[in-house]
Short mmCIF file of C-alpha atoms and ligand atoms in Angstrom, two decimals:
data_model
loop_
_atom_site.label_atom_id
_atom_site.label_comp_id
_atom_site.label_asym_id
_atom_site.label_seq_id
_atom_site.Cartn_x
_atom_site.Cartn_y
_atom_site.Cartn_z
CA MET A 1073 19.32 -30.75 -16.84
CA ARG A 1074 18.51 -31.66 -20.43
CA GLY A 1075 16.92 -29.14 -22.72
CA PRO A 1076 17.35 -27.24 -25.94
CA ALA A 1077 20.68 -25.54 -26.59
CA VAL A 1078 20.39 -21.78 -26.21
CA SER A 1079 22.49 -18.92 -27.49
CA VAL A 1080 23.19 -15.54 -25.96
CA VAL A 1081 24.31 -12.59 -28.07
CA GLY A 1082 26.24 -9.88 -26.20
CA LEU A 1083 28.30 -11.20 -23.29
CA GLY A 1084 28.19 -8.22 -20.93
CA TYR A 1085 26.80 -8.26 -17.39
CA VAL A 1086 23.43 -9.63 -18.41
CA GLY A 1087 24.49 -11.87 -21.29
CA LEU A 1088 27.41 -13.55 -19.56
CA SER A 1089 25.45 -14.03 -16.32
CA THR A 1090 22.59 -15.59 -18.27
CA ALA A 1091 24.91 -17.78 -20.35
CA VAL A 1092 26.95 -18.99 -17.38
CA CYS A 1093 23.91 -19.72 -15.21
CA PHE A 1094 22.15 -21.64 -18.00
CA ALA A 1095 25.32 -23.65 -18.65
CA HIS A 1096 25.79 -24.22 -14.91
CA ARG A 1097 22.40 -25.92 -14.84
CA GLY A 1098 23.48 -28.24 -17.65
CA LEU A 1099 22.28 -26.54 -20.82
CA THR A 1100 24.55 -26.20 -23.83
CA VAL A 1101 25.02 -22.48 -24.44
CA TYR A 1102 26.53 -20.67 -27.42
CA GLY A 1103 27.72 -17.18 -26.52
CA VAL A 1104 28.43 -14.46 -29.08
CA GLU A 1105 30.51 -11.38 -28.35
CA VAL A 1106 31.76 -8.85 -30.91
CA ASP A 1107 34.36 -7.18 -28.69
CA PRO A 1108 37.56 -9.23 -29.33
CA ASN A 1109 39.17 -8.29 -26.02
CA LYS A 1110 36.11 -9.37 -24.02
CA LEU A 1111 35.80 -12.49 -26.10
CA SER A 1112 39.36 -13.61 -25.49
CA ALA A 1113 39.12 -12.83 -21.76
CA ILE A 1114 35.92 -14.88 -21.48
CA SER A 1115 37.48 -17.73 -23.51
CA ARG A 1116 40.35 -17.80 -20.99
CA GLY A 1117 37.83 -18.07 -18.17
CA GLU A 1118 38.18 -14.47 -17.03
CA VAL A 1119 35.01 -12.55 -16.28
CA PRO A 1120 35.53 -9.02 -17.67
CA PHE A 1121 33.67 -7.47 -14.72
CA LYS A 1122 33.44 -8.06 -10.99
CA GLU A 1123 30.69 -10.45 -10.05
CA GLU A 1124 30.80 -12.68 -6.99
CA GLY A 1125 31.10 -16.38 -7.83
CA MET A 1126 31.05 -15.92 -11.59
CA ASP A 1127 34.76 -16.64 -12.35
CA ARG A 1128 34.60 -20.11 -10.88
CA MET A 1129 31.35 -20.91 -12.65
CA LEU A 1130 32.66 -19.59 -15.97
CA ARG A 1131 35.79 -21.71 -15.83
CA SER A 1132 33.78 -24.78 -14.90
CA VAL A 1133 31.24 -24.48 -17.73
CA LEU A 1134 33.98 -23.72 -20.27
CA LYS A 1135 35.92 -26.75 -19.13
CA ALA A 1136 32.83 -28.96 -19.36
CA GLY A 1137 32.24 -27.66 -22.90
CA ARG A 1138 28.75 -26.46 -22.00
CA LEU A 1139 29.54 -22.82 -22.81
CA ARG A 1140 31.10 -22.17 -26.21
CA VAL A 1141 31.90 -18.61 -27.13
CA SER A 1142 32.60 -17.05 -30.48
CA GLY A 1143 32.67 -13.78 -32.40
CA GLY A 1144 30.27 -15.08 -35.05
CA TYR A 1145 26.62 -16.11 -35.12
CA ASP A 1146 26.88 -19.34 -37.13
CA ASP A 1147 26.72 -21.89 -34.32
CA ALA A 1148 24.53 -19.67 -32.18
CA VAL A 1149 21.69 -19.87 -34.67
CA ALA A 1150 22.38 -23.23 -36.31
CA LYS A 1151 22.94 -25.26 -33.14
CA SER A 1152 20.52 -23.66 -30.68
CA ALA A 1153 16.73 -23.39 -30.57
CA ILE A 1154 16.51 -20.12 -28.64
CA THR A 1155 18.64 -16.98 -29.02
CA TYR A 1156 18.70 -14.24 -26.40
CA ILE A 1157 19.59 -10.70 -27.43
CA THR A 1158 21.47 -9.17 -24.48
CA VAL A 1159 23.41 -6.37 -26.18
CA GLY A 1160 23.66 -2.92 -24.62
CA THR A 1161 21.02 -0.23 -25.04
CA PRO A 1162 22.88 2.91 -23.91
CA SER A 1163 21.56 6.47 -23.65
CA ARG A 1164 22.00 8.98 -26.45
CA PRO A 1165 23.07 12.51 -25.40
CA ASP A 1166 19.38 13.58 -25.30
CA GLY A 1167 18.53 10.68 -22.97
CA SER A 1168 16.70 8.62 -25.56
CA ILE A 1169 17.66 4.99 -25.95
CA ASP A 1170 20.20 3.96 -28.59
CA LEU A 1171 18.90 0.82 -30.25
CA ALA A 1172 21.78 0.57 -32.74
CA TYR A 1173 23.26 -2.58 -31.14
CA VAL A 1174 19.85 -4.24 -30.88
CA ARG A 1175 19.08 -3.45 -34.53
CA ALA A 1176 22.50 -4.65 -35.71
CA CYS A 1177 22.11 -7.84 -33.73
CA ALA A 1178 18.57 -8.46 -35.06
CA GLU A 1179 19.74 -7.86 -38.64
CA THR A 1180 22.57 -10.37 -38.32
CA LEU A 1181 20.27 -12.87 -36.62
CA GLY A 1182 17.73 -12.40 -39.41
CA ARG A 1183 20.29 -13.23 -42.09
CA HIS A 1184 21.31 -16.37 -40.21
CA LEU A 1185 17.70 -17.41 -39.69
CA ALA A 1186 17.18 -17.36 -43.47
CA GLY A 1187 19.23 -20.54 -43.82
CA LYS A 1188 17.76 -22.38 -40.82
CA ALA A 1189 15.19 -25.09 -41.41
CA GLY A 1190 13.69 -25.57 -37.92
CA TYR A 1191 11.66 -23.17 -35.77
CA HIS A 1192 13.86 -20.74 -33.84
CA THR A 1193 12.89 -18.49 -30.96
CA VAL A 1194 14.42 -15.02 -30.61
CA VAL A 1195 14.16 -13.36 -27.21
CA VAL A 1196 14.87 -9.69 -26.49
CA LYS A 1197 16.34 -9.51 -23.00
CA SER A 1198 17.97 -6.09 -23.45
CA THR A 1199 16.04 -3.25 -21.85
CA ALA A 1200 14.24 -1.44 -24.67
CA VAL A 1201 11.38 1.04 -24.92
CA PRO A 1202 7.88 -0.35 -25.58
CA GLY A 1203 7.43 -1.17 -29.25
CA THR A 1204 11.05 -2.21 -29.85
CA THR A 1205 10.42 -5.95 -30.08
CA GLU A 1206 7.21 -5.60 -32.10
CA GLY A 1207 8.73 -2.84 -34.25
CA PRO A 1208 12.41 -2.63 -35.25
CA VAL A 1209 13.44 -6.08 -33.98
CA ARG A 1210 10.57 -7.85 -35.74
CA GLU A 1211 11.15 -5.85 -38.93
CA ALA A 1212 14.89 -6.62 -39.00
CA LEU A 1213 14.33 -10.32 -38.34
CA GLU A 1214 11.60 -10.62 -40.97
CA ARG A 1215 13.57 -8.63 -43.54
CA GLY A 1216 16.80 -10.58 -42.97
CA SER A 1217 15.21 -14.03 -42.82
CA GLY A 1218 12.48 -13.60 -45.42
CA LYS A 1219 10.20 -15.33 -42.86
CA LYS A 1220 7.32 -14.10 -40.72
CA VAL A 1221 7.02 -14.19 -36.95
CA GLY A 1222 5.03 -17.28 -36.06
CA GLN A 1223 6.17 -19.05 -39.23
CA GLY A 1224 9.76 -20.21 -39.07
CA PHE A 1225 10.72 -18.15 -36.08
CA GLY A 1226 9.15 -16.83 -32.90
CA LEU A 1227 9.74 -13.61 -31.00
CA SER A 1228 9.36 -12.66 -27.35
CA ALA A 1229 10.51 -9.91 -25.01
CA ASN A 1230 11.80 -11.27 -21.71
CA PRO A 1231 13.29 -8.36 -19.76
CA GLU A 1232 16.00 -8.90 -17.18
CA PHE A 1233 15.81 -7.76 -13.56
CA LEU A 1234 19.17 -8.95 -12.18
CA ARG A 1235 21.30 -6.53 -10.20
CA GLU A 1236 25.03 -6.19 -10.61
CA GLY A 1237 26.75 -7.57 -7.50
CA SER A 1238 24.12 -10.29 -7.06
CA ALA A 1239 23.72 -11.35 -10.70
CA VAL A 1240 24.11 -15.09 -10.07
CA LYS A 1241 21.68 -15.16 -7.15
CA ASP A 1242 19.18 -12.97 -9.01
CA THR A 1243 19.38 -15.14 -12.12
CA PHE A 1244 18.66 -18.30 -10.13
CA HIS A 1245 16.00 -16.68 -7.92
CA PRO A 1246 14.15 -13.89 -9.74
CA ASP A 1247 11.07 -12.28 -8.17
CA ALA A 1248 9.16 -13.05 -11.36
CA VAL A 1249 9.66 -13.93 -15.00
CA VAL A 1250 8.05 -11.63 -17.57
CA ILE A 1251 7.39 -13.07 -21.03
CA GLY A 1252 5.83 -10.88 -23.70
CA SER A 1253 5.29 -12.97 -26.81
CA LEU A 1254 4.25 -12.31 -30.36
CA ASP A 1255 3.60 -16.00 -31.01
CA GLY A 1256 2.47 -19.00 -28.98
CA LYS A 1257 5.40 -21.21 -29.91
CA SER A 1258 8.04 -18.88 -28.51
CA ARG A 1259 5.95 -18.45 -25.34
CA SER A 1260 5.78 -22.24 -24.90
CA ALA A 1261 9.48 -22.64 -25.70
CA LEU A 1262 10.42 -20.13 -22.99
CA LEU A 1263 8.00 -21.58 -20.45
CA SER A 1264 9.32 -25.08 -20.91
CA LEU A 1265 12.94 -23.84 -20.78
CA TYR A 1266 12.24 -21.98 -17.52
CA LYS A 1267 10.39 -24.93 -15.98
CA ARG A 1268 13.54 -26.95 -16.52
CA PHE A 1269 15.89 -24.18 -15.44
CA TYR A 1270 14.13 -23.20 -12.20
CA GLY A 1271 12.67 -26.59 -11.28
CA ARG A 1272 9.79 -24.72 -9.69
CA LEU A 1273 8.72 -21.76 -11.81
CA PRO A 1274 8.82 -18.34 -10.17
CA PRO A 1275 5.67 -16.23 -10.68
CA VAL A 1276 5.27 -15.72 -14.43
CA VAL A 1277 3.70 -12.76 -16.22
CA LEU A 1278 2.53 -13.68 -19.72
CA THR A 1279 1.76 -10.61 -21.78
CA THR A 1280 2.53 -8.72 -24.99
CA PRO A 1281 6.09 -7.63 -25.86
CA SER A 1282 5.30 -3.92 -25.36
CA ASN A 1283 3.70 -4.53 -21.96
CA ALA A 1284 6.73 -6.62 -20.97
CA GLU A 1285 9.07 -3.84 -22.06
CA LEU A 1286 7.14 -1.28 -20.01
CA ILE A 1287 7.06 -3.60 -16.97
CA LYS A 1288 10.86 -3.43 -16.99
CA TYR A 1289 10.85 0.37 -17.14
CA SER A 1290 8.05 0.60 -14.58
CA VAL A 1291 10.13 -1.32 -12.04
CA ASN A 1292 13.27 0.75 -12.53
CA THR A 1293 11.59 4.13 -12.75
CA PHE A 1294 9.47 3.32 -9.70
CA ARG A 1295 12.55 2.28 -7.75
CA ALA A 1296 14.30 5.46 -8.84
CA THR A 1297 11.27 7.53 -7.84
CA GLN A 1298 11.03 5.72 -4.51
CA LEU A 1299 14.68 6.48 -3.77
CA SER A 1300 14.23 10.15 -4.67
CA PHE A 1301 11.09 10.16 -2.52
CA LEU A 1302 13.11 8.76 0.37
CA ASN A 1303 15.80 11.36 -0.21
CA THR A 1304 13.10 14.06 -0.13
CA LEU A 1305 12.14 12.70 3.31
CA ALA A 1306 15.85 12.54 4.23
CA ASN A 1307 16.27 16.22 3.37
CA LEU A 1308 13.26 17.03 5.53
CA CYS A 1309 14.61 14.93 8.44
CA GLN A 1310 17.98 16.59 8.20
CA SER A 1311 16.44 19.99 8.75
CA VAL A 1312 14.57 18.98 11.94
CA PRO A 1313 16.66 18.15 15.03
CA GLY A 1314 16.09 14.61 16.27
CA MET A 1315 14.55 13.27 13.07
CA ASP A 1316 16.11 10.26 11.37
CA VAL A 1317 15.22 9.07 7.89
CA GLU A 1318 16.18 5.46 8.73
CA GLU A 1319 13.46 5.31 11.38
CA VAL A 1320 10.97 6.94 9.02
CA ALA A 1321 11.91 4.49 6.23
CA ARG A 1322 11.40 1.56 8.61
CA GLY A 1323 7.86 2.62 9.45
CA PHE A 1324 7.15 3.58 5.84
CA ALA A 1325 8.22 0.14 4.61
CA MET A 1326 5.92 -1.63 7.05
CA ILE A 1327 2.82 0.25 5.93
CA ALA A 1328 3.36 1.36 2.33
CA LYS A 1329 4.03 -2.10 0.87
CA PRO A 1330 2.90 -2.63 -2.73
CA ASP A 1331 -0.84 -2.78 -2.21
CA PRO A 1332 -3.31 -3.71 -4.95
CA ARG A 1333 -5.69 -1.04 -3.66
CA TYR A 1334 -3.15 1.56 -4.71
CA LEU A 1335 -2.29 -0.07 -8.01
CA LYS A 1336 -5.44 1.16 -9.69
CA ALA A 1337 -4.83 3.65 -12.44
CA GLY A 1338 -7.59 5.95 -13.63
CA ILE A 1339 -8.78 9.53 -13.28
CA GLY A 1340 -6.81 10.16 -10.10
CA TYR A 1341 -6.90 9.93 -6.34
CA GLY A 1342 -8.88 12.10 -3.95
CA GLY A 1343 -10.50 11.98 -0.55
CA SER A 1344 -9.74 13.68 2.69
CA CYS A 1345 -6.17 12.39 3.13
CA LEU A 1346 -3.90 11.90 0.11
CA PRO A 1347 -4.15 15.35 -1.54
CA LYS A 1348 -4.38 17.20 1.80
CA ASP A 1349 -1.37 15.40 3.27
CA LEU A 1350 0.63 15.91 0.09
CA ARG A 1351 -0.08 19.63 0.17
CA ALA A 1352 0.79 19.80 3.87
CA LEU A 1353 4.15 18.09 3.38
CA ILE A 1354 4.88 20.30 0.36
CA ALA A 1355 4.18 23.43 2.46
CA GLU A 1356 6.18 22.12 5.41
CA SER A 1357 9.13 21.26 3.13
CA ARG A 1358 9.05 24.76 1.68
CA ARG A 1359 8.95 26.26 5.17
CA LEU A 1360 12.06 24.24 6.07
CA GLY A 1361 13.84 25.20 2.85
CA VAL A 1362 13.59 21.65 1.40
CA ASP A 1363 12.77 21.20 -2.30
CA PRO A 1364 9.41 19.36 -2.55
CA GLN A 1365 9.40 18.98 -6.36
CA LEU A 1366 8.78 15.25 -6.32
CA LEU A 1367 5.69 15.70 -4.12
CA GLU A 1368 4.53 18.62 -6.26
CA SER A 1369 4.82 16.43 -9.35
CA SER A 1370 2.55 13.82 -7.79
CA LEU A 1371 -0.05 16.48 -7.15
CA ARG A 1372 0.28 17.89 -10.68
CA VAL A 1373 -0.11 14.48 -12.31
CA ASN A 1374 -3.19 13.86 -10.19
CA GLU A 1375 -4.79 17.19 -11.00
CA ALA A 1376 -4.37 16.56 -14.73
CA GLN A 1377 -5.66 12.98 -14.62
CA PRO A 1378 -9.44 13.63 -14.97
CA GLU A 1379 -8.55 15.39 -18.22
CA ARG A 1380 -7.40 12.01 -19.61
CA ALA A 1381 -10.98 10.71 -19.54
CA ILE A 1382 -12.23 13.84 -21.33
CA ASP A 1383 -9.42 13.52 -23.92
CA LEU A 1384 -10.48 9.97 -24.71
CA ALA A 1385 -14.12 11.04 -25.16
CA VAL A 1386 -13.25 14.07 -27.31
CA LYS A 1387 -10.79 12.17 -29.51
CA ALA A 1388 -13.33 9.43 -30.16
CA THR A 1389 -16.54 11.43 -30.43
CA GLY A 1390 -15.62 15.10 -30.99
CA PRO A 1391 -15.99 18.23 -28.80
CA LEU A 1392 -18.43 17.84 -25.91
CA ARG A 1393 -19.92 21.37 -26.02
CA GLY A 1394 -23.71 21.15 -25.95
CA ARG A 1395 -23.71 17.34 -25.81
CA ARG A 1396 -25.26 15.08 -23.19
CA VAL A 1397 -22.65 13.47 -20.97
CA ALA A 1398 -23.59 10.95 -18.27
CA VAL A 1399 -21.20 10.78 -15.32
CA LEU A 1400 -21.49 7.64 -13.19
CA GLY A 1401 -20.06 8.24 -9.74
CA LEU A 1402 -19.24 11.37 -7.77
CA ALA A 1403 -17.68 10.03 -4.54
CA PHE A 1404 -13.87 9.97 -4.43
CA LYS A 1405 -14.06 6.17 -4.20
CA ALA A 1406 -16.71 3.47 -3.97
CA ASN A 1407 -18.56 2.70 -0.75
CA THR A 1408 -18.40 6.22 0.63
CA ASP A 1409 -20.44 9.41 0.28
CA ASP A 1410 -17.29 11.51 0.69
CA ILE A 1411 -16.66 13.87 -2.22
CA ARG A 1412 -13.78 15.82 -0.68
CA GLU A 1413 -11.12 16.32 -3.38
CA SER A 1414 -12.99 13.78 -5.52
CA SER A 1415 -11.55 13.44 -9.02
CA ALA A 1416 -15.10 12.70 -10.18
CA ILE A 1417 -16.21 16.17 -9.05
CA THR A 1418 -13.14 17.74 -10.73
CA LEU A 1419 -14.10 15.84 -13.88
CA VAL A 1420 -17.70 17.09 -13.76
CA LYS A 1421 -16.52 20.69 -13.27
CA LYS A 1422 -14.18 20.38 -16.25
CA LEU A 1423 -17.00 18.95 -18.38
CA VAL A 1424 -19.29 21.81 -17.38
CA ALA A 1425 -16.53 24.32 -18.16
CA GLU A 1426 -16.26 22.78 -21.64
CA GLY A 1427 -19.99 23.37 -22.14
CA ALA A 1428 -21.15 19.76 -21.84
CA ASP A 1429 -24.69 19.05 -20.71
CA VAL A 1430 -23.97 16.80 -17.71
CA THR A 1431 -26.24 14.36 -15.93
CA ALA A 1432 -24.70 12.67 -12.91
CA TYR A 1433 -25.54 9.85 -10.57
CA ASP A 1434 -23.92 8.39 -7.47
CA PRO A 1435 -25.44 5.74 -5.19
CA ALA A 1436 -24.43 7.58 -1.99
CA ALA A 1437 -22.80 10.92 -2.69
CA MET A 1438 -25.72 12.82 -4.29
CA PRO A 1439 -26.62 14.92 -1.23
CA ASN A 1440 -23.02 16.05 -0.75
CA SER A 1441 -22.61 16.64 -4.48
CA ARG A 1442 -25.69 18.83 -4.72
CA ALA A 1443 -24.00 21.32 -2.44
CA VAL A 1444 -21.14 21.83 -4.90
CA LEU A 1445 -22.76 21.11 -8.27
CA GLU A 1446 -26.37 22.31 -7.85
CA GLY A 1447 -27.52 24.25 -10.90
CA ALA A 1448 -24.53 23.13 -12.99
CA VAL A 1449 -25.66 19.56 -13.70
CA ARG A 1450 -28.79 17.41 -13.65
CA PHE A 1451 -28.94 14.63 -11.07
CA ALA A 1452 -30.47 11.31 -12.08
CA LYS A 1453 -32.28 8.96 -9.72
CA GLY A 1454 -30.37 5.91 -10.90
CA ALA A 1455 -27.59 4.77 -13.22
CA LYS A 1456 -29.99 3.67 -15.96
CA GLU A 1457 -31.83 6.99 -15.91
CA CYS A 1458 -28.47 8.79 -16.01
CA LEU A 1459 -27.46 6.93 -19.17
CA LYS A 1460 -30.72 7.43 -21.05
CA GLY A 1461 -30.18 9.63 -24.12
CA ALA A 1462 -26.51 10.47 -23.32
CA GLU A 1463 -23.96 10.54 -26.12
CA VAL A 1464 -21.02 9.87 -23.84
CA CYS A 1465 -20.78 8.15 -20.47
CA ILE A 1466 -17.81 8.58 -18.15
CA LEU A 1467 -17.51 6.18 -15.25
CA ALA A 1468 -15.80 8.20 -12.52
CA THR A 1469 -16.20 6.10 -9.34
CA GLY A 1470 -15.77 2.33 -9.23
CA TRP A 1471 -19.04 1.44 -7.48
CA PRO A 1472 -19.76 -2.31 -7.75
CA GLU A 1473 -23.29 -1.56 -9.00
CA PHE A 1474 -21.86 0.11 -12.12
CA ALA A 1475 -19.91 -3.05 -12.93
CA LYS A 1476 -23.25 -4.89 -12.97
CA LEU A 1477 -24.72 -2.66 -15.71
CA ARG A 1478 -25.46 -4.66 -18.83
CA ALA A 1479 -24.95 -3.80 -22.48
CA ALA A 1480 -28.72 -3.23 -22.77
CA ASP A 1481 -28.48 -0.46 -20.13
CA PHE A 1482 -25.84 1.38 -22.17
CA LEU A 1483 -27.77 0.83 -25.39
CA ALA A 1484 -30.36 3.27 -23.96
CA MET A 1485 -27.79 6.00 -24.65
CA ALA A 1486 -28.05 8.05 -27.86
CA ARG A 1487 -24.62 6.60 -28.65
CA PRO A 1488 -23.34 3.70 -26.52
CA PHE A 1489 -19.88 5.12 -25.86
CA VAL A 1490 -18.27 4.79 -22.44
CA VAL A 1491 -15.00 6.00 -20.97
CA ASP A 1492 -14.15 3.82 -17.99
CA GLY A 1493 -12.12 6.05 -15.69
CA ARG A 1494 -11.72 3.38 -12.99
CA GLY A 1495 -11.16 0.13 -14.85
CA ALA A 1496 -14.46 -1.12 -13.40
CA LEU A 1497 -16.25 -2.45 -16.49
CA ASP A 1498 -15.87 -5.63 -18.50
CA ALA A 1499 -15.01 -3.86 -21.76
CA GLU A 1500 -14.87 -7.07 -23.79
CA LYS A 1501 -18.28 -8.29 -22.72
CA LEU A 1502 -19.92 -4.90 -23.20
CA GLY A 1503 -18.14 -4.62 -26.56
CA ARG A 1504 -19.76 -7.87 -27.68
CA GLY A 1505 -23.09 -6.30 -26.74
CA GLY A 1506 -22.48 -3.31 -29.00
CA VAL A 1507 -21.11 -0.85 -26.41
CA GLU A 1508 -17.82 0.89 -27.14
CA VAL A 1509 -15.76 1.09 -23.94
CA LEU A 1510 -12.44 2.93 -23.76
CA ARG A 1511 -10.47 2.72 -20.59
CA VAL A 1512 -8.11 5.29 -19.10
CA GLY A 1513 -4.70 3.59 -19.25
CA VAL A 1514 -5.42 1.21 -22.11
CA GLY A 1515 -4.09 2.01 -25.59
CA LYS A 1516 -6.75 1.41 -28.24
CA ALA A 1517 -5.90 -1.63 -30.36
P1 LIG B 1052 27.06 -4.49 -21.54
O1 LIG B 1052 27.44 -3.26 -22.24
O2 LIG B 1052 27.81 -4.91 -20.30
O3 LIG B 1052 27.10 -5.72 -22.52
C1 LIG B 1052 26.64 -5.71 -23.82
C2 LIG B 1052 27.57 -6.56 -24.66
O4 LIG B 1052 27.04 -6.73 -25.96
C3 LIG B 1052 28.95 -5.93 -24.85
O5 LIG B 1052 29.93 -6.84 -24.42
C4 LIG B 1052 29.04 -5.65 -26.36
O6 LIG B 1052 30.36 -5.77 -26.86
C5 LIG B 1052 28.13 -6.73 -26.87
N1 LIG B 1052 27.58 -6.46 -28.22
C6 LIG B 1052 27.16 -5.27 -28.74
N2 LIG B 1052 26.67 -5.45 -29.97
C7 LIG B 1052 26.79 -6.75 -30.27
C8 LIG B 1052 26.41 -7.54 -31.38
N3 LIG B 1052 25.82 -7.01 -32.46
N4 LIG B 1052 26.65 -8.86 -31.34
C9 LIG B 1052 27.23 -9.42 -30.25
N5 LIG B 1052 27.58 -8.72 -29.14
C10 LIG B 1052 27.35 -7.40 -29.15
O7 LIG B 1052 25.52 -4.36 -21.17
P2 LIG B 1052 24.71 -5.05 -19.97
O8 LIG B 1052 24.95 -4.26 -18.73
O9 LIG B 1052 24.92 -6.50 -19.97
O10 LIG B 1052 23.23 -4.72 -20.42
C11 LIG B 1052 22.64 -5.38 -21.52
C12 LIG B 1052 21.18 -5.00 -21.55
O11 LIG B 1052 20.53 -5.47 -20.36
C13 LIG B 1052 20.93 -3.49 -21.57
O12 LIG B 1052 19.78 -3.24 -22.32
C14 LIG B 1052 20.70 -3.15 -20.11
O13 LIG B 1052 19.93 -1.99 -19.95
C15 LIG B 1052 19.97 -4.38 -19.63
N6 LIG B 1052 20.10 -4.69 -18.20
C16 LIG B 1052 21.28 -4.50 -17.57
C17 LIG B 1052 21.39 -4.84 -16.22
C18 LIG B 1052 22.67 -4.64 -15.50
O14 LIG B 1052 22.66 -4.74 -14.26
N7 LIG B 1052 23.77 -4.39 -16.14
C19 LIG B 1052 20.28 -5.37 -15.53
C20 LIG B 1052 19.09 -5.58 -16.23
C21 LIG B 1052 19.00 -5.24 -17.57
#
């Protein structure tokens, strides 16, 4: 495979796996490692950690001259077009991430970039908290090089998902490639490198560096949470004769696969099943002497979630006491009149408790809602009537008819300000029409 030479800084599990696999596919790779013991082991063809198949590959790419390793950055920057940062990001005693190696690496890279004429792409592969690439890494590179991102050098975050023990296989066959770029050139450089490397590209996520960084953490923290969830079930199984967590996990895996219907963030879940079943399993765990804290946390997060929509409205427009608030949607989800445990109803009750003057509308759940909200709110006959004269609108149920509302409908409000609690609206389009839309789960630019 022909392609640009690449460099990899930090030859640990991730860096060496990346460097060896790239070189194995025919790329010229410059590896940089500051630890002299590791460096000399790698130069001798010894992998400093156990990884199936890697020793043989390392020796072969060293022998072919496709992997060249060094303790300095000169060749890495001068002779390659793309540099990966793969240094460690360990925990500090308080659990926060120590970015000292990433910063040091970016500073050195910056100084070397100062003397380079051509465009160079820097890629942060180390796992780092959102904001690291756009913040400290960018600053160090710009300071050291005297150049700006997008002019002279490019910068992307490209987190790594390989697992120790199957690093080679995972590097050749990832589930997806995540590229969060600050500039178009580095995005294109990575895409064309990966087209060559994989032959057929795996699914690719193109996004911002901070989103890419959080995708990495979302995968690992979800996996950790899923394992603790399974261990919560295991503890329950262990206390009931005849139960077996393996059997439960088998059934669970068949049904609870990642499902887009449950990947919708917003003001929280409700309905007749999820909260009730959570509470039942929490109570049953307690009865059996099993700690249900993970399940309790899920419930707590959910109960607090409607508050997020109110926070957004208050931060942007001030306290809601005495002000007209339009709530679109009362059912716990679209296409039902069921309001049992509906987050929309919780939201309305919180608004009323804060002294807001609430008008609500739901295409199907008005009769059921009257029973619980009568006297506390006004009910409108339609979405447009609900909006008229309101200073704040909160969309609380993702009914398709709300997505069809046009900017002109929101302009009938006293102030066209909307909090989308279900990610149902086209914020960009409405924004062009003069409506301010904030969405639960989206940081304001
Ligand atoms: P590691 O500690 O094995 O390797 C890091 C290497 O970087 C070390 O050899 C260190 O000597 C070297 N280094 C430190 N500062 C340097 C510098 N300024 N210049 C050159 N080399 C330098 O770490 P790792 O396990 O490979 O992890 C690297 C990153 O990838 C971390 O952020 C980690 O969280 C992430 N990650 C790790 C794995 C994994 O399975 N190990 C998987 C995915 C992501």
